[in-house]
């Protein structure tokens, strides 16, 4: 098991920060390079202890986080960490797959701190990510959010705790509306009579409760928190920039970042609480 101190030291071999210098500056530099804290790095590495290759080292996780955070070309990133492009690519692909499969997001966590008798436990919203234009051109990829090709996902947040409890998607934006995506799998996880707070794009009152003039202020506050989560995800440039790898890899990148974000929430970087 590698400690947070181990990741602090190894990380600053890359950032070139003096580990005996300013701690506050060191944490800012560490996060700007890797997107998270040394303690979350240690927790993720420990979480993967039974599935990662025997020859894996803490540095390999840091390389992966560097790649997810900055999404630079391999010849730049490999030169920064002092290895060949082939070696950098190999370990990034291994750890991205491992991070994506971590058992972090739990649907049953929506019951945490739930009010007795409540049938509205989560909020849900869709989020689109840019991709390179597939060839041949097909309008099914078109996202109205940024007027270009993209993949759509949905995220659900526990209203009472702010934990991420659902992440699903990776489908063409123009072909899959928010409502169609939710009807594909999400609604089948709801109990009888249970609903989710959503915007008016989810126009199905059987499963969704949206602002309609009744208690709108609180509902809008719940939905606004989703924008905070979306911004957190897009602090990782692999989700902010136009995705240039094969499309089948995008869900792995997405779930890696979602899992890391939930681990950061678990380590004190919570989303703001709402009164609902």
PDB file of C-alpha atoms in Angstrom:
ATOM      1  CA  UNK A   1       0.000   0.000   0.000  1.00  0.00           C
ATOM      2  CA  UNK A   2       1.324   3.425  -0.979  1.00  0.00           C
ATOM      3  CA  UNK A   3       0.679   6.327   1.388  1.00  0.00           C
ATOM      4  CA  UNK A   4      -0.363   9.871   0.609  1.00  0.00           C
ATOM      5  CA  UNK A   5       3.192  10.881   1.501  1.00  0.00           C
ATOM      6  CA  UNK A   6       4.484   8.519  -1.184  1.00  0.00           C
ATOM      7  CA  UNK A   7       2.291  10.158  -3.817  1.00  0.00           C
ATOM      8  CA  UNK A   8       3.240  13.611  -2.546  1.00  0.00           C
ATOM      9  CA  UNK A   9       6.920  12.820  -3.036  1.00  0.00           C
ATOM     10  CA  UNK A  10       6.530  11.039  -6.380  1.00  0.00           C
ATOM     11  CA  UNK A  11       4.167  13.683  -7.697  1.00  0.00           C
ATOM     12  CA  UNK A  12       6.601  16.455  -6.964  1.00  0.00           C
ATOM     13  CA  UNK A  13       9.339  14.583  -8.799  1.00  0.00           C
ATOM     14  CA  UNK A  14       7.177  15.510 -11.803  1.00  0.00           C
ATOM     15  CA  UNK A  15       6.027  18.982 -10.723  1.00  0.00           C
ATOM     16  CA  UNK A  16       9.577  19.866  -9.580  1.00  0.00           C
ATOM     17  CA  UNK A  17       8.200  21.446  -6.425  1.00  0.00           C
ATOM     18  CA  UNK A  18      10.538  21.426  -3.426  1.00  0.00           C
ATOM     19  CA  UNK A  19       8.860  18.967  -1.043  1.00  0.00           C
ATOM     20  CA  UNK A  20      10.400  20.854   1.865  1.00  0.00           C
ATOM     21  CA  UNK A  21       9.017  24.138   0.581  1.00  0.00           C
ATOM     22  CA  UNK A  22       5.563  25.693   0.883  1.00  0.00           C
ATOM     23  CA  UNK A  23       2.932  23.053   1.621  1.00  0.00           C
ATOM     24  CA  UNK A  24       0.098  25.228   0.322  1.00  0.00           C
ATOM     25  CA  UNK A  25       1.916  25.860  -2.960  1.00  0.00           C
ATOM     26  CA  UNK A  26       2.776  22.182  -3.153  1.00  0.00           C
ATOM     27  CA  UNK A  27      -0.871  21.152  -2.880  1.00  0.00           C
ATOM     28  CA  UNK A  28      -1.902  23.657  -5.542  1.00  0.00           C
ATOM     29  CA  UNK A  29       0.774  22.393  -7.911  1.00  0.00           C
ATOM     30  CA  UNK A  30      -0.074  18.748  -7.184  1.00  0.00           C
ATOM     31  CA  UNK A  31      -3.745  19.331  -7.949  1.00  0.00           C
ATOM     32  CA  UNK A  32      -2.986  21.378 -11.055  1.00  0.00           C
ATOM     33  CA  UNK A  33      -0.892  18.494 -12.426  1.00  0.00           C
ATOM     34  CA  UNK A  34      -2.979  15.502 -11.325  1.00  0.00           C
ATOM     35  CA  UNK A  35      -6.488  16.851 -10.703  1.00  0.00           C
ATOM     36  CA  UNK A  36      -6.777  15.521  -7.167  1.00  0.00           C
ATOM     37  CA  UNK A  37      -4.988  15.244  -3.820  1.00  0.00           C
ATOM     38  CA  UNK A  38      -2.308  12.802  -2.627  1.00  0.00           C
ATOM     39  CA  UNK A  39      -4.779  11.247  -0.178  1.00  0.00           C
ATOM     40  CA  UNK A  40      -7.245  10.426  -2.976  1.00  0.00           C
ATOM     41  CA  UNK A  41      -4.379   8.993  -5.033  1.00  0.00           C
ATOM     42  CA  UNK A  42      -3.470   6.716  -2.133  1.00  0.00           C
ATOM     43  CA  UNK A  43      -7.104   5.665  -1.641  1.00  0.00           C
ATOM     44  CA  UNK A  44      -7.539   4.865  -5.339  1.00  0.00           C
ATOM     45  CA  UNK A  45      -4.291   2.909  -5.479  1.00  0.00           C
ATOM     46  CA  UNK A  46      -5.333   0.918  -2.406  1.00  0.00           C
ATOM     47  CA  UNK A  47      -8.791   0.336  -3.906  1.00  0.00           C
ATOM     48  CA  UNK A  48      -7.085  -1.248  -6.918  1.00  0.00           C
ATOM     49  CA  UNK A  49      -4.680  -3.381  -4.886  1.00  0.00           C
ATOM     50  CA  UNK A  50      -6.341  -6.695  -5.835  1.00  0.00           C
ATOM     51  CA  UNK A  51      -6.727  -6.000  -9.553  1.00  0.00           C
ATOM     52  CA  UNK A  52      -3.723  -3.972 -10.697  1.00  0.00           C
ATOM     53  CA  UNK A  53      -0.752  -5.787 -12.281  1.00  0.00           C
ATOM     54  CA  UNK A  54       1.988  -7.019  -9.985  1.00  0.00           C
ATOM     55  CA  UNK A  55       4.527  -4.778 -11.707  1.00  0.00           C
ATOM     56  CA  UNK A  56       2.401  -1.653 -11.346  1.00  0.00           C
ATOM     57  CA  UNK A  57       3.789   1.208  -9.275  1.00  0.00           C
ATOM     58  CA  UNK A  58       2.320   4.399  -7.784  1.00  0.00           C
ATOM     59  CA  UNK A  59       4.009   6.385 -10.558  1.00  0.00           C
ATOM     60  CA  UNK A  60       1.804   4.663 -13.116  1.00  0.00           C
ATOM     61  CA  UNK A  61      -1.327   5.986 -11.428  1.00  0.00           C
ATOM     62  CA  UNK A  62       0.188   9.476 -11.399  1.00  0.00           C
ATOM     63  CA  UNK A  63       0.947   9.232 -15.131  1.00  0.00           C
ATOM     64  CA  UNK A  64      -2.669   8.271 -15.722  1.00  0.00           C
ATOM     65  CA  UNK A  65      -3.977  11.171 -13.661  1.00  0.00           C
ATOM     66  CA  UNK A  66      -1.648  13.529 -15.529  1.00  0.00           C
ATOM     67  CA  UNK A  67      -3.104  12.221 -18.794  1.00  0.00           C
ATOM     68  CA  UNK A  68      -6.720  12.540 -17.616  1.00  0.00           C
ATOM     69  CA  UNK A  69      -6.124  16.014 -16.222  1.00  0.00           C
ATOM     70  CA  UNK A  70      -4.288  17.583 -19.160  1.00  0.00           C
ATOM     71  CA  UNK A  71      -5.001  15.253 -22.089  1.00  0.00           C
ATOM     72  CA  UNK A  72      -1.749  16.319 -23.711  1.00  0.00           C
ATOM     73  CA  UNK A  73      -0.250  14.365 -26.580  1.00  0.00           C
ATOM     74  CA  UNK A  74       1.752  11.321 -25.585  1.00  0.00           C
ATOM     75  CA  UNK A  75       5.097  12.674 -26.739  1.00  0.00           C
ATOM     76  CA  UNK A  76       4.659  15.674 -24.426  1.00  0.00           C
ATOM     77  CA  UNK A  77       3.437  13.696 -21.406  1.00  0.00           C
ATOM     78  CA  UNK A  78       5.998  10.913 -21.788  1.00  0.00           C
ATOM     79  CA  UNK A  79       8.817  13.461 -22.022  1.00  0.00           C
ATOM     80  CA  UNK A  80       7.505  15.184 -18.891  1.00  0.00           C
ATOM     81  CA  UNK A  81       7.663  11.978 -16.829  1.00  0.00           C
ATOM     82  CA  UNK A  82      10.831  10.667 -18.512  1.00  0.00           C
ATOM     83  CA  UNK A  83       9.647   7.460 -20.199  1.00  0.00           C
ATOM     84  CA  UNK A  84       8.954   6.299 -23.740  1.00  0.00           C
ATOM     85  CA  UNK A  85       5.609   6.990 -25.383  1.00  0.00           C
ATOM     86  CA  UNK A  86       4.931   3.254 -25.545  1.00  0.00           C
ATOM     87  CA  UNK A  87       5.481   2.809 -21.804  1.00  0.00           C
ATOM     88  CA  UNK A  88       3.393   5.855 -20.949  1.00  0.00           C
ATOM     89  CA  UNK A  89       0.547   4.699 -23.198  1.00  0.00           C
ATOM     90  CA  UNK A  90       0.635   1.148 -21.823  1.00  0.00           C
ATOM     91  CA  UNK A  91       0.232   2.126 -18.176  1.00  0.00           C
ATOM     92  CA  UNK A  92      -2.294   4.868 -18.835  1.00  0.00           C
ATOM     93  CA  UNK A  93      -4.560   2.446 -20.679  1.00  0.00           C
ATOM     94  CA  UNK A  94      -4.214  -0.137 -17.914  1.00  0.00           C
ATOM     95  CA  UNK A  95      -5.060   2.279 -15.114  1.00  0.00           C
ATOM     96  CA  UNK A  96      -7.858   4.053 -16.982  1.00  0.00           C
ATOM     97  CA  UNK A  97      -9.619   0.703 -17.330  1.00  0.00           C
ATOM     98  CA  UNK A  98      -9.028  -0.068 -13.661  1.00  0.00           C
ATOM     99  CA  UNK A  99     -10.210   3.344 -12.460  1.00  0.00           C
ATOM    100  CA  UNK A 100     -13.337   3.085 -14.602  1.00  0.00           C
ATOM    101  CA  UNK A 101     -14.296  -0.216 -12.982  1.00  0.00           C
ATOM    102  CA  UNK A 102     -13.757   0.789  -9.354  1.00  0.00           C
ATOM    103  CA  UNK A 103     -16.856  -0.009  -7.251  1.00  0.00           C
ATOM    104  CA  UNK A 104     -17.358   3.588  -6.175  1.00  0.00           C
ATOM    105  CA  UNK A 105     -20.759   4.634  -7.545  1.00  0.00           C
ATOM    106  CA  UNK A 106     -23.524   2.856  -5.638  1.00  0.00           C
ATOM    107  CA  UNK A 107     -27.187   3.252  -6.607  1.00  0.00           C
ATOM    108  CA  UNK A 108     -28.322   2.170  -3.135  1.00  0.00           C
ATOM    109  CA  UNK A 109     -26.496   5.159  -1.629  1.00  0.00           C
ATOM    110  CA  UNK A 110     -29.448   7.308  -2.669  1.00  0.00           C
ATOM    111  CA  UNK A 111     -31.129   6.183   0.569  1.00  0.00           C
ATOM    112  CA  UNK A 112     -28.458   7.791   2.784  1.00  0.00           C
ATOM    113  CA  UNK A 113     -30.051  10.334   5.123  1.00  0.00           C
ATOM    114  CA  UNK A 114     -33.341  10.074   3.217  1.00  0.00           C
ATOM    115  CA  UNK A 115     -36.350  11.584   4.933  1.00  0.00           C
ATOM    116  CA  UNK A 116     -38.911   9.043   6.091  1.00  0.00           C
ATOM    117  CA  UNK A 117     -41.606   8.484   3.498  1.00  0.00           C
ATOM    118  CA  UNK A 118     -39.828  10.447   0.781  1.00  0.00           C
ATOM    119  CA  UNK A 119     -40.284   9.191  -2.774  1.00  0.00           C
ATOM    120  CA  UNK A 120     -37.866  11.694  -4.345  1.00  0.00           C
ATOM    121  CA  UNK A 121     -34.291  10.720  -3.553  1.00  0.00           C
ATOM    122  CA  UNK A 122     -32.157  11.795  -6.525  1.00  0.00           C
ATOM    123  CA  UNK A 123     -31.825  14.427  -9.195  1.00  0.00           C
ATOM    124  CA  UNK A 124     -30.785  13.553 -12.734  1.00  0.00           C
ATOM    125  CA  UNK A 125     -29.381  15.514 -15.639  1.00  0.00           C
ATOM    126  CA  UNK A 126     -27.655  14.868 -18.926  1.00  0.00           C
ATOM    127  CA  UNK A 127     -24.195  16.087 -19.892  1.00  0.00           C
ATOM    128  CA  UNK A 128     -22.596  16.160 -23.345  1.00  0.00           C
ATOM    129  CA  UNK A 129     -18.912  15.825 -24.248  1.00  0.00           C
ATOM    130  CA  UNK A 130     -17.187  16.854 -27.448  1.00  0.00           C
ATOM    131  CA  UNK A 131     -15.722  14.314 -29.848  1.00  0.00           C
ATOM    132  CA  UNK A 132     -13.999  14.458 -33.211  1.00  0.00           C
ATOM    133  CA  UNK A 133     -16.402  14.514 -36.154  1.00  0.00           C
ATOM    134  CA  UNK A 134     -17.029  10.862 -37.135  1.00  0.00           C
ATOM    135  CA  UNK A 135     -16.782   9.994 -40.800  1.00  0.00           C
ATOM    136  CA  UNK A 136     -18.980   9.852 -42.775  1.00  0.00           C
ATOM    137  CA  UNK A 137     -20.978  12.782 -41.440  1.00  0.00           C
ATOM    138  CA  UNK A 138     -24.118  11.800 -39.553  1.00  0.00           C
ATOM    139  CA  UNK A 139     -26.451  14.217 -37.715  1.00  0.00           C
ATOM    140  CA  UNK A 140     -27.047  11.632 -34.976  1.00  0.00           C
ATOM    141  CA  UNK A 141     -23.889  12.903 -33.233  1.00  0.00           C
ATOM    142  CA  UNK A 142     -25.037  16.535 -33.084  1.00  0.00           C
ATOM    143  CA  UNK A 143     -25.283  18.176 -29.662  1.00  0.00           C
ATOM    144  CA  UNK A 144     -27.427  21.287 -29.403  1.00  0.00           C
ATOM    145  CA  UNK A 145     -25.427  22.291 -26.319  1.00  0.00           C
ATOM    146  CA  UNK A 146     -22.230  23.087 -28.226  1.00  0.00           C
ATOM    147  CA  UNK A 147     -23.404  22.716 -31.842  1.00  0.00           C
ATOM    148  CA  UNK A 148     -21.080  19.907 -32.750  1.00  0.00           C
ATOM    149  CA  UNK A 149     -20.571  16.140 -32.441  1.00  0.00           C
ATOM    150  CA  UNK A 150     -20.682  14.638 -28.987  1.00  0.00           C
ATOM    151  CA  UNK A 151     -21.563  11.799 -26.659  1.00  0.00           C
ATOM    152  CA  UNK A 152     -24.291  12.068 -24.037  1.00  0.00           C
ATOM    153  CA  UNK A 153     -24.287  10.692 -20.513  1.00  0.00           C
ATOM    154  CA  UNK A 154     -26.572  11.044 -17.515  1.00  0.00           C
ATOM    155  CA  UNK A 155     -25.660  11.514 -13.871  1.00  0.00           C
ATOM    156  CA  UNK A 156     -27.841  11.192 -10.788  1.00  0.00           C
ATOM    157  CA  UNK A 157     -27.004  12.761  -7.438  1.00  0.00           C
ATOM    158  CA  UNK A 158     -28.406  11.841  -4.036  1.00  0.00           C
ATOM    159  CA  UNK A 159     -30.397  14.911  -3.009  1.00  0.00           C
ATOM    160  CA  UNK A 160     -29.621  14.633   0.698  1.00  0.00           C
ATOM    161  CA  UNK A 161     -25.875  13.894   0.534  1.00  0.00           C
ATOM    162  CA  UNK A 162     -24.654  15.158  -2.840  1.00  0.00           C
ATOM    163  CA  UNK A 163     -23.074  11.786  -3.652  1.00  0.00           C
ATOM    164  CA  UNK A 164     -22.987  10.585  -7.244  1.00  0.00           C
ATOM    165  CA  UNK A 165     -25.170   7.467  -7.313  1.00  0.00           C
ATOM    166  CA  UNK A 166     -25.685   6.882 -11.056  1.00  0.00           C
ATOM    167  CA  UNK A 167     -23.607   7.356 -14.204  1.00  0.00           C
ATOM    168  CA  UNK A 168     -24.630   5.971 -17.569  1.00  0.00           C
ATOM    169  CA  UNK A 169     -24.438   6.696 -21.287  1.00  0.00           C
ATOM    170  CA  UNK A 170     -21.858   7.339 -23.969  1.00  0.00           C
ATOM    171  CA  UNK A 171     -24.410   7.496 -26.789  1.00  0.00           C
ATOM    172  CA  UNK A 172     -24.795   9.889 -29.757  1.00  0.00           C
ATOM    173  CA  UNK A 173     -26.251  13.206 -28.599  1.00  0.00           C
ATOM    174  CA  UNK A 174     -28.542  13.774 -31.561  1.00  0.00           C
ATOM    175  CA  UNK A 175     -30.038  10.308 -31.401  1.00  0.00           C
ATOM    176  CA  UNK A 176     -30.475  10.049 -27.638  1.00  0.00           C
ATOM    177  CA  UNK A 177     -32.431  12.781 -25.880  1.00  0.00           C
ATOM    178  CA  UNK A 178     -32.177  13.063 -22.098  1.00  0.00           C
ATOM    179  CA  UNK A 179     -35.561  11.393 -21.733  1.00  0.00           C
ATOM    180  CA  UNK A 180     -34.791   8.530 -24.097  1.00  0.00           C
ATOM    181  CA  UNK A 181     -31.491   7.890 -22.293  1.00  0.00           C
ATOM    182  CA  UNK A 182     -33.231   7.806 -18.910  1.00  0.00           C
ATOM    183  CA  UNK A 183     -35.900   5.451 -20.225  1.00  0.00           C
ATOM    184  CA  UNK A 184     -33.221   3.065 -21.470  1.00  0.00           C
ATOM    185  CA  UNK A 185     -32.073   1.917 -18.012  1.00  0.00           C
ATOM    186  CA  UNK A 186     -32.493   4.520 -15.247  1.00  0.00           C
ATOM    187  CA  UNK A 187     -36.249   4.333 -14.723  1.00  0.00           C
ATOM    188  CA  UNK A 188     -36.083   0.581 -14.135  1.00  0.00           C
ATOM    189  CA  UNK A 189     -33.976   1.188 -11.038  1.00  0.00           C
ATOM    190  CA  UNK A 190     -36.653   3.318  -9.379  1.00  0.00           C
ATOM    191  CA  UNK A 191     -38.967   1.795  -6.817  1.00  0.00           C
ATOM    192  CA  UNK A 192     -42.716   1.896  -7.393  1.00  0.00           C
ATOM    193  CA  UNK A 193     -43.832   5.485  -6.931  1.00  0.00           C
ATOM    194  CA  UNK A 194     -40.279   6.832  -6.761  1.00  0.00           C
ATOM    195  CA  UNK A 195     -39.387   9.852  -8.891  1.00  0.00           C
ATOM    196  CA  UNK A 196     -36.301  11.905  -9.690  1.00  0.00           C
ATOM    197  CA  UNK A 197     -36.022  15.671  -9.898  1.00  0.00           C
ATOM    198  CA  UNK A 198     -35.151  16.697 -13.439  1.00  0.00           C
ATOM    199  CA  UNK A 199     -35.526  19.577 -15.866  1.00  0.00           C
ATOM    200  CA  UNK A 200     -38.323  19.798 -18.418  1.00  0.00           C
ATOM    201  CA  UNK A 201     -36.358  17.753 -20.923  1.00  0.00           C
ATOM    202  CA  UNK A 202     -37.511  14.751 -18.886  1.00  0.00           C
ATOM    203  CA  UNK A 203     -41.176  15.289 -19.692  1.00  0.00           C
ATOM    204  CA  UNK A 204     -42.601  12.134 -18.140  1.00  0.00           C
ATOM    205  CA  UNK A 205     -44.448  12.803 -14.854  1.00  0.00           C
ATOM    206  CA  UNK A 206     -44.583   9.083 -14.111  1.00  0.00           C
ATOM    207  CA  UNK A 207     -40.886   9.070 -13.227  1.00  0.00           C
ATOM    208  CA  UNK A 208     -39.745  12.691 -13.004  1.00  0.00           C
ATOM    209  CA  UNK A 209     -40.654  15.761 -10.981  1.00  0.00           C
ATOM    210  CA  UNK A 210     -39.631  19.062 -12.545  1.00  0.00           C
ATOM    211  CA  UNK A 211     -40.125  22.764 -11.803  1.00  0.00           C
ATOM    212  CA  UNK A 212     -43.776  23.542 -12.481  1.00  0.00           C
ATOM    213  CA  UNK A 213     -44.638  26.422 -10.178  1.00  0.00           C
ATOM    214  CA  UNK A 214     -44.866  24.281  -7.035  1.00  0.00           C
ATOM    215  CA  UNK A 215     -41.837  24.514  -4.722  1.00  0.00           C
ATOM    216  CA  UNK A 216     -39.782  25.618  -7.727  1.00  0.00           C
ATOM    217  CA  UNK A 217     -37.062  27.395  -5.760  1.00  0.00           C
ATOM    218  CA  UNK A 218     -35.874  24.267  -4.021  1.00  0.00           C
ATOM    219  CA  UNK A 219     -36.123  22.151  -7.157  1.00  0.00           C
ATOM    220  CA  UNK A 220     -34.076  24.675  -9.123  1.00  0.00           C
ATOM    221  CA  UNK A 221     -31.470  24.670  -6.366  1.00  0.00           C
ATOM    222  CA  UNK A 222     -31.243  20.894  -6.608  1.00  0.00           C
ATOM    223  CA  UNK A 223     -30.824  21.054 -10.390  1.00  0.00           C
ATOM    224  CA  UNK A 224     -28.276  23.879 -10.189  1.00  0.00           C
ATOM    225  CA  UNK A 225     -26.015  21.592  -8.170  1.00  0.00           C
ATOM    226  CA  UNK A 226     -25.692  19.397 -11.248  1.00  0.00           C
ATOM    227  CA  UNK A 227     -23.907  22.235 -13.028  1.00  0.00           C
ATOM    228  CA  UNK A 228     -21.371  22.253 -10.208  1.00  0.00           C
ATOM    229  CA  UNK A 229     -20.776  18.545 -10.744  1.00  0.00           C
ATOM    230  CA  UNK A 230     -20.467  18.973 -14.511  1.00  0.00           C
ATOM    231  CA  UNK A 231     -17.840  21.683 -13.997  1.00  0.00           C
ATOM    232  CA  UNK A 232     -15.891  19.387 -11.697  1.00  0.00           C
ATOM    233  CA  UNK A 233     -15.840  16.645 -14.305  1.00  0.00           C
ATOM    234  CA  UNK A 234     -14.707  19.033 -17.011  1.00  0.00           C
ATOM    235  CA  UNK A 235     -11.771  20.209 -14.904  1.00  0.00           C
ATOM    236  CA  UNK A 236     -10.228  17.075 -16.396  1.00  0.00           C
ATOM    237  CA  UNK A 237      -9.276  18.059 -19.924  1.00  0.00           C
ATOM    238  CA  UNK A 238     -10.004  14.602 -21.310  1.00  0.00           C
ATOM    239  CA  UNK A 239     -13.683  15.538 -20.847  1.00  0.00           C
ATOM    240  CA  UNK A 240     -13.337  19.250 -21.574  1.00  0.00           C
ATOM    241  CA  UNK A 241     -11.366  19.002 -24.809  1.00  0.00           C
ATOM    242  CA  UNK A 242     -12.523  17.334 -27.991  1.00  0.00           C
ATOM    243  CA  UNK A 243     -11.902  13.604 -27.456  1.00  0.00           C
ATOM    244  CA  UNK A 244      -9.369  12.395 -30.022  1.00  0.00           C
ATOM    245  CA  UNK A 245      -9.053   8.707 -29.117  1.00  0.00           C
ATOM    246  CA  UNK A 246     -11.254   5.866 -30.382  1.00  0.00           C
ATOM    247  CA  UNK A 247     -14.845   6.425 -29.281  1.00  0.00           C
ATOM    248  CA  UNK A 248     -15.082   3.069 -27.512  1.00  0.00           C
ATOM    249  CA  UNK A 249     -12.565   4.434 -25.009  1.00  0.00           C
ATOM    250  CA  UNK A 250     -14.620   7.492 -24.077  1.00  0.00           C
ATOM    251  CA  UNK A 251     -16.855   5.702 -21.524  1.00  0.00           C
ATOM    252  CA  UNK A 252     -13.707   4.445 -19.783  1.00  0.00           C
ATOM    253  CA  UNK A 253     -12.353   7.984 -19.499  1.00  0.00           C
ATOM    254  CA  UNK A 254     -15.751   9.239 -18.355  1.00  0.00           C
ATOM    255  CA  UNK A 255     -16.214   6.621 -15.630  1.00  0.00           C
ATOM    256  CA  UNK A 256     -12.612   7.048 -14.473  1.00  0.00           C
ATOM    257  CA  UNK A 257     -13.216  10.745 -13.881  1.00  0.00           C
ATOM    258  CA  UNK A 258     -16.639  10.173 -12.300  1.00  0.00           C
ATOM    259  CA  UNK A 259     -15.173   7.615  -9.887  1.00  0.00           C
ATOM    260  CA  UNK A 260     -12.299   9.915  -8.978  1.00  0.00           C
ATOM    261  CA  UNK A 261     -14.735  12.773  -8.436  1.00  0.00           C
ATOM    262  CA  UNK A 262     -16.843  10.662  -6.083  1.00  0.00           C
ATOM    263  CA  UNK A 263     -13.720   9.638  -4.194  1.00  0.00           C
ATOM    264  CA  UNK A 264     -12.879  13.325  -3.795  1.00  0.00           C
ATOM    265  CA  UNK A 265     -16.389  13.882  -2.432  1.00  0.00           C
ATOM    266  CA  UNK A 266     -15.805  11.012   0.009  1.00  0.00           C
ATOM    267  CA  UNK A 267     -12.579  12.710   1.120  1.00  0.00           C
ATOM    268  CA  UNK A 268     -14.234  15.961   2.075  1.00  0.00           C
ATOM    269  CA  UNK A 269     -14.626  17.797  -1.239  1.00  0.00           C
ATOM    270  CA  UNK A 270     -18.397  17.619  -1.050  1.00  0.00           C
ATOM    271  CA  UNK A 271     -20.936  19.283  -3.288  1.00  0.00           C
ATOM    272  CA  UNK A 272     -22.920  21.929  -1.461  1.00  0.00           C
ATOM    273  CA  UNK A 273     -25.947  20.691   0.439  1.00  0.00           C
ATOM    274  CA  UNK A 274     -29.469  21.698  -0.588  1.00  0.00           C
ATOM    275  CA  UNK A 275     -32.608  22.128   1.492  1.00  0.00           C
ATOM    276  CA  UNK A 276     -35.135  19.738   0.036  1.00  0.00           C
TER     277      UNK A 276
END
